[in-house]
PDB file of C-alpha atoms in Angstrom:
ATOM      1  CA  MET A  30     127.704 -40.383 180.415  1.00 48.00           C
ATOM      2  CA  LYS A  31     129.691 -37.461 181.832  1.00 53.00           C
ATOM      3  CA  ASN A  32     132.769 -39.680 182.256  1.00 53.00           C
ATOM      4  CA  LEU A  33     132.482 -40.810 178.642  1.00 43.00           C
ATOM      5  CA  LEU A  34     132.292 -37.211 177.414  1.00 47.00           C
ATOM      6  CA  LYS A  35     135.267 -36.233 179.587  1.00 52.00           C
ATOM      7  CA  SER A  36     137.260 -39.168 178.163  1.00 47.00           C
ATOM      8  CA  ILE A  37     136.377 -38.217 174.597  1.00 46.00           C
ATOM      9  CA  LEU A  38     137.358 -34.591 175.237  1.00 47.00           C
ATOM     10  CA  GLY A  39     140.671 -35.653 176.778  1.00 50.00           C
ATOM     11  CA  ALA A  40     141.450 -38.015 173.906  1.00 44.00           C
ATOM     12  CA  GLY A  41     140.632 -35.303 171.368  1.00 49.00           C
ATOM     13  CA  LEU A  42     142.918 -32.786 173.046  1.00 47.00           C
ATOM     14  CA  ALA A  43     145.717 -35.368 173.294  1.00 46.00           C
ATOM     15  CA  ALA A  44     145.347 -36.221 169.602  1.00 45.00           C
ATOM     16  CA  SER A  45     145.445 -32.524 168.743  1.00 47.00           C
ATOM     17  CA  LEU A  46     148.689 -32.107 170.645  1.00 44.00           C
ATOM     18  CA  ALA A  47     150.209 -35.118 168.908  1.00 44.00           C
ATOM     19  CA  LEU A  48     149.201 -33.850 165.465  1.00 44.00           C
ATOM     20  CA  SER A  49     150.492 -30.357 166.143  1.00 44.00           C
ATOM     21  CA  THR A  50     154.113 -31.547 166.152  1.00 44.00           C
ATOM     22  CA  SER A  51     153.931 -32.924 162.610  1.00 43.00           C
ATOM     23  CA  THR A  52     153.285 -30.988 159.382  1.00 46.00           C
ATOM     24  CA  ALA A  53     150.973 -28.301 160.734  1.00 48.00           C
ATOM     25  CA  SER A  54     151.779 -24.863 162.047  1.00 51.00           C
ATOM     26  CA  ALA A  55     150.458 -22.943 165.028  1.00 57.00           C
ATOM     27  CA  ASP A  56     150.050 -19.203 165.462  1.00 70.00           C
ATOM     28  CA  GLY A  57     150.577 -19.089 169.230  1.00 90.00           C
ATOM     29  CA  PHE A  58     148.860 -17.327 172.097  1.00 96.00           C
ATOM     30  CA  TYR A  59     145.734 -15.167 172.092  1.00 96.00           C
ATOM     31  CA  ILE A  60     143.665 -13.334 174.700  1.00 98.00           C
ATOM     32  CA  GLY A  61     140.121 -12.096 174.594  1.00 97.00           C
ATOM     33  CA  ALA A  62     137.482 -10.323 176.618  1.00 98.00           C
ATOM     34  CA  GLY A  63     133.848  -9.529 176.125  1.00 98.00           C
ATOM     35  CA  ALA A  64     130.486  -8.506 177.490  1.00 98.00           C
ATOM     36  CA  TYR A  65     127.794 -11.148 177.731  1.00 97.00           C
ATOM     37  CA  LYS A  66     124.083 -11.360 178.413  1.00 97.00           C
ATOM     38  CA  SER A  67     123.750 -14.128 180.985  1.00 94.00           C
ATOM     39  CA  SER A  68     120.424 -15.921 181.410  1.00 90.00           C
ATOM     40  CA  ILE A  69     119.314 -18.407 184.044  1.00 84.00           C
ATOM     41  CA  ASP A  70     116.151 -20.399 184.425  1.00 77.00           C
ATOM     42  CA  THR A  71     115.213 -21.883 187.800  1.00 72.00           C
ATOM     43  CA  ASN A  72     111.987 -23.022 189.394  1.00 71.00           C
ATOM     44  CA  LEU A  73     111.931 -19.655 191.249  1.00 70.00           C
ATOM     45  CA  PHE A  74     112.546 -17.232 188.388  1.00 72.00           C
ATOM     46  CA  SER A  75     114.029 -16.602 184.984  1.00 78.00           C
ATOM     47  CA  GLU A  76     116.375 -13.605 184.771  1.00 84.00           C
ATOM     48  CA  ASP A  77     119.074 -11.918 182.652  1.00 89.00           C
ATOM     49  CA  ASP A  78     122.245 -10.024 183.615  1.00 91.00           C
ATOM     50  CA  ILE A  79     125.105  -8.304 181.740  1.00 95.00           C
ATOM     51  CA  VAL A  80     128.429  -9.871 182.765  1.00 96.00           C
ATOM     52  CA  PRO A  81     132.149  -9.839 181.833  1.00 97.00           C
ATOM     53  CA  ALA A  82     134.271 -12.720 180.575  1.00 97.00           C
ATOM     54  CA  GLY A  83     137.861 -13.273 179.523  1.00 98.00           C
ATOM     55  CA  PHE A  84     140.050 -16.033 178.153  1.00 98.00           C
ATOM     56  CA  LEU A  85     143.606 -17.007 177.238  1.00 98.00           C
ATOM     57  CA  GLY A  86     144.243 -19.515 174.489  1.00 97.00           C
ATOM     58  CA  TYR A  87     146.921 -21.222 172.463  1.00 97.00           C
ATOM     59  CA  GLN A  88     146.474 -22.290 168.861  1.00 94.00           C
ATOM     60  CA  ILE A  89     147.747 -25.860 168.755  1.00 94.00           C
ATOM     61  CA  LEU A  90     147.128 -26.737 165.130  1.00 92.00           C
ATOM     62  CA  ASP A  91     146.565 -24.841 161.870  1.00 90.00           C
ATOM     63  CA  VAL A  92     146.179 -26.902 158.710  1.00 90.00           C
ATOM     64  CA  GLY A  93     144.487 -24.170 156.676  1.00 84.00           C
ATOM     65  CA  VAL A  94     140.992 -25.662 156.581  1.00 91.00           C
ATOM     66  CA  LEU A  95     140.869 -26.349 160.333  1.00 94.00           C
ATOM     67  CA  MET A  96     142.447 -24.769 163.396  1.00 94.00           C
ATOM     68  CA  LEU A  97     142.458 -26.234 166.908  1.00 96.00           C
ATOM     69  CA  SER A  98     143.112 -24.349 170.141  1.00 97.00           C
ATOM     70  CA  ALA A  99     143.152 -24.961 173.871  1.00 98.00           C
ATOM     71  CA  GLU A 100     141.556 -22.220 175.942  1.00 98.00           C
ATOM     72  CA  LEU A 101     141.413 -21.231 179.629  1.00 98.00           C
ATOM     73  CA  GLY A 102     138.596 -18.841 180.507  1.00 98.00           C
ATOM     74  CA  TYR A 103     136.697 -17.030 183.229  1.00 98.00           C
ATOM     75  CA  TYR A 104     132.968 -16.385 182.850  1.00 96.00           C
ATOM     76  CA  ASP A 105     130.769 -14.499 185.304  1.00 94.00           C
ATOM     77  CA  LEU A 106     127.441 -16.328 185.223  1.00 91.00           C
ATOM     78  CA  GLY A 107     125.540 -13.420 186.754  1.00 90.00           C
ATOM     79  CA  ASP A 108     124.053 -12.163 189.991  1.00 90.00           C
ATOM     80  CA  TYR A 109     120.252 -12.358 190.144  1.00 88.00           C
ATOM     81  CA  SER A 110     117.745 -11.331 192.783  1.00 85.00           C
ATOM     82  CA  LYS A 111     113.965 -11.482 192.892  1.00 83.00           C
ATOM     83  CA  ASN A 112     111.531 -11.497 195.836  1.00 81.00           C
ATOM     84  CA  GLY A 113     114.354 -12.053 198.343  1.00 81.00           C
ATOM     85  CA  ASN A 114     115.761 -15.031 196.419  1.00 83.00           C
ATOM     86  CA  THR A 115     119.251 -14.756 194.896  1.00 86.00           C
ATOM     87  CA  VAL A 116     121.424 -16.764 192.529  1.00 86.00           C
ATOM     88  CA  LYS A 117     125.011 -15.943 191.568  1.00 89.00           C
ATOM     89  CA  GLY A 118     127.815 -17.871 189.961  1.00 90.00           C
ATOM     90  CA  SER A 119     131.034 -17.928 187.997  1.00 93.00           C
ATOM     91  CA  ALA A 120     133.005 -20.480 185.999  1.00 94.00           C
ATOM     92  CA  VAL A 121     136.664 -21.145 185.241  1.00 97.00           C
ATOM     93  CA  THR A 122     136.863 -23.179 182.044  1.00 97.00           C
ATOM     94  CA  LEU A 123     139.239 -25.362 180.052  1.00 98.00           C
ATOM     95  CA  ALA A 124     138.093 -26.004 176.497  1.00 98.00           C
ATOM     96  CA  GLY A 125     139.082 -27.300 173.127  1.00 98.00           C
ATOM     97  CA  VAL A 126     138.131 -24.946 170.287  1.00 98.00           C
ATOM     98  CA  ALA A 127     137.819 -25.927 166.609  1.00 98.00           C
ATOM     99  CA  TYR A 128     137.836 -23.113 164.024  1.00 96.00           C
ATOM    100  CA  LEU A 129     136.653 -23.423 160.442  1.00 97.00           C
ATOM    101  CA  PRO A 130     137.595 -20.546 158.111  1.00 95.00           C
ATOM    102  CA  VAL A 131     134.684 -19.704 155.770  1.00 95.00           C
ATOM    103  CA  GLY A 132     136.347 -16.862 153.918  1.00 88.00           C
ATOM    104  CA  PRO A 133     139.395 -14.656 154.117  1.00 88.00           C
ATOM    105  CA  PHE A 134     138.101 -12.756 157.167  1.00 92.00           C
ATOM    106  CA  ILE A 135     135.492 -14.994 158.870  1.00 95.00           C
ATOM    107  CA  GLU A 136     135.843 -18.083 161.078  1.00 96.00           C
ATOM    108  CA  LEU A 137     133.108 -20.255 162.549  1.00 98.00           C
ATOM    109  CA  TYR A 138     134.001 -22.088 165.743  1.00 98.00           C
ATOM    110  CA  ALA A 139     132.756 -24.521 168.340  1.00 98.00           C
ATOM    111  CA  LYS A 140     134.101 -25.068 171.834  1.00 98.00           C
ATOM    112  CA  VAL A 141     133.597 -27.841 174.329  1.00 98.00           C
ATOM    113  CA  GLY A 142     135.171 -28.303 177.713  1.00 98.00           C
ATOM    114  CA  LEU A 143     134.980 -28.499 181.452  1.00 97.00           C
ATOM    115  CA  ALA A 144     133.820 -25.693 183.726  1.00 96.00           C
ATOM    116  CA  SER A 145     134.682 -25.408 187.404  1.00 95.00           C
ATOM    117  CA  ILE A 146     131.535 -23.743 188.738  1.00 92.00           C
ATOM    118  CA  ASN A 147     131.338 -21.678 191.903  1.00 91.00           C
ATOM    119  CA  GLY A 148     127.779 -20.639 192.688  1.00 87.00           C
ATOM    120  CA  GLU A 149     125.349 -19.824 195.421  1.00 87.00           C
ATOM    121  CA  THR A 150     121.583 -19.667 195.843  1.00 83.00           C
ATOM    122  CA  LYS A 151     119.622 -18.112 198.693  1.00 85.00           C
ATOM    123  CA  THR A 152     115.935 -18.947 199.049  1.00 83.00           C
ATOM    124  CA  ASN A 153     113.768 -18.176 202.053  1.00 80.00           C
ATOM    125  CA  GLY A 154     116.904 -17.365 204.055  1.00 79.00           C
ATOM    126  CA  ASN A 155     118.549 -20.721 203.257  1.00 86.00           C
ATOM    127  CA  LYS A 156     121.924 -20.633 201.500  1.00 87.00           C
ATOM    128  CA  ASP A 157     123.030 -23.443 199.177  1.00 84.00           C
ATOM    129  CA  ASP A 158     126.321 -23.698 197.265  1.00 83.00           C
ATOM    130  CA  PHE A 159     126.485 -25.442 193.909  1.00 80.00           C
ATOM    131  CA  ASP A 160     130.198 -25.928 193.302  1.00 86.00           C
ATOM    132  CA  GLY A 161     131.519 -28.587 190.965  1.00 89.00           C
ATOM    133  CA  THR A 162     132.888 -29.443 187.566  1.00 93.00           C
ATOM    134  CA  ASP A 163     130.457 -29.667 184.673  1.00 91.00           C
ATOM    135  CA  LEU A 164     130.504 -29.705 180.892  1.00 94.00           C
ATOM    136  CA  PHE A 165     129.979 -26.583 178.841  1.00 96.00           C
ATOM    137  CA  SER A 166     129.776 -25.980 175.112  1.00 97.00           C
ATOM    138  CA  GLY A 167     129.348 -23.165 172.686  1.00 97.00           C
ATOM    139  CA  ALA A 168     129.543 -21.885 169.145  1.00 98.00           C
ATOM    140  CA  GLY A 169     130.337 -18.593 167.515  1.00 98.00           C
ATOM    141  CA  PHE A 170     132.031 -16.680 164.755  1.00 98.00           C
ATOM    142  CA  ALA A 171     134.943 -14.273 164.528  1.00 97.00           C
ATOM    143  CA  ILE A 172     135.665 -11.513 162.020  1.00 97.00           C
ATOM    144  CA  ASP A 173     139.275 -10.490 161.382  1.00 94.00           C
ATOM    145  CA  ILE A 174     139.577  -6.707 161.585  1.00 94.00           C
ATOM    146  CA  PHE A 175     143.349  -6.555 161.457  1.00 88.00           C
ATOM    147  CA  ASP A 176     145.870  -9.369 161.162  1.00 84.00           C
ATOM    148  CA  THR A 177     145.962  -9.851 164.943  1.00 90.00           C
ATOM    149  CA  VAL A 178     142.588  -8.405 166.061  1.00 95.00           C
ATOM    150  CA  ASP A 179     139.253 -10.233 165.816  1.00 95.00           C
ATOM    151  CA  ILE A 180     135.731  -9.278 166.843  1.00 98.00           C
ATOM    152  CA  TYR A 181     133.752 -12.314 167.986  1.00 98.00           C
ATOM    153  CA  ALA A 182     130.200 -13.265 168.930  1.00 98.00           C
ATOM    154  CA  GLU A 183     129.374 -16.500 170.711  1.00 98.00           C
ATOM    155  CA  TYR A 184     126.760 -18.520 172.543  1.00 98.00           C
ATOM    156  CA  LEU A 185     127.748 -20.673 175.553  1.00 97.00           C
ATOM    157  CA  ARG A 186     125.735 -23.133 177.622  1.00 95.00           C
ATOM    158  CA  PHE A 187     126.800 -24.377 181.050  1.00 90.00           C
ATOM    159  CA  ASP A 188     125.315 -27.698 182.191  1.00 82.00           C
ATOM    160  CA  THR A 189     124.964 -26.843 185.890  1.00 76.00           C
ATOM    161  CA  ASP A 190     122.363 -27.273 188.635  1.00 70.00           C
ATOM    162  CA  VAL A 191     121.128 -23.825 187.554  1.00 71.00           C
ATOM    163  CA  ASP A 192     121.028 -23.838 183.741  1.00 76.00           C
ATOM    164  CA  SER A 193     123.111 -20.892 182.526  1.00 85.00           C
ATOM    165  CA  GLU A 194     123.396 -19.500 179.019  1.00 93.00           C
ATOM    166  CA  LEU A 195     125.621 -16.678 177.776  1.00 95.00           C
ATOM    167  CA  ILE A 196     125.429 -14.695 174.550  1.00 98.00           C
ATOM    168  CA  GLY A 197     128.240 -12.222 174.056  1.00 97.00           C
ATOM    169  CA  VAL A 198     130.523 -10.153 171.891  1.00 98.00           C
ATOM    170  CA  GLY A 199     134.132  -9.214 172.406  1.00 98.00           C
ATOM    171  CA  VAL A 200     137.629  -8.681 171.077  1.00 98.00           C
ATOM    172  CA  ARG A 201     140.389 -11.266 170.630  1.00 97.00           C
ATOM    173  CA  LEU A 202     144.070 -10.329 170.227  1.00 96.00           C
ATOM    174  CA  ASP A 203     146.543 -12.788 168.666  1.00 91.00           C
ATOM    175  CA  PHE A 204     150.251 -12.780 169.533  1.00 89.00           C
TER     176      PHE A 204
END
């Protein structure tokens, strides 16, 4: 199932690149950063943390009613501790992002991609790493404040050994 989803994602990104050289335009690079509430749920505990995140993207396609981007990101998944047990993690991501303008200043978007997870749990003095590549997905909206500045809010879910969810807000700058 994971291989099928990875193949579909790869084919979608390749098709986006092929389409971007035809009649559509692209706006170029953007960067963003935000603050997120990270939540995990394990068999030991359920906790929240406030964490940073950042990303760099490139708008591949803009046909007016749909925009497609490729995005590289870093997300801190949190550092949690309770009763001597700890969980911490981070993710480097590569995602495809589809934007749908719903007015002159608002865009809805969805992102799907791969996350390279680096994490660690400590329980009863035993340390266990949970590194690997997993799928992640999310959805959000952005509000244009100025021509090149957006405020965004998004929800992300990482499909890891320790289920992680992020809800955050931030700023995106277009170049």
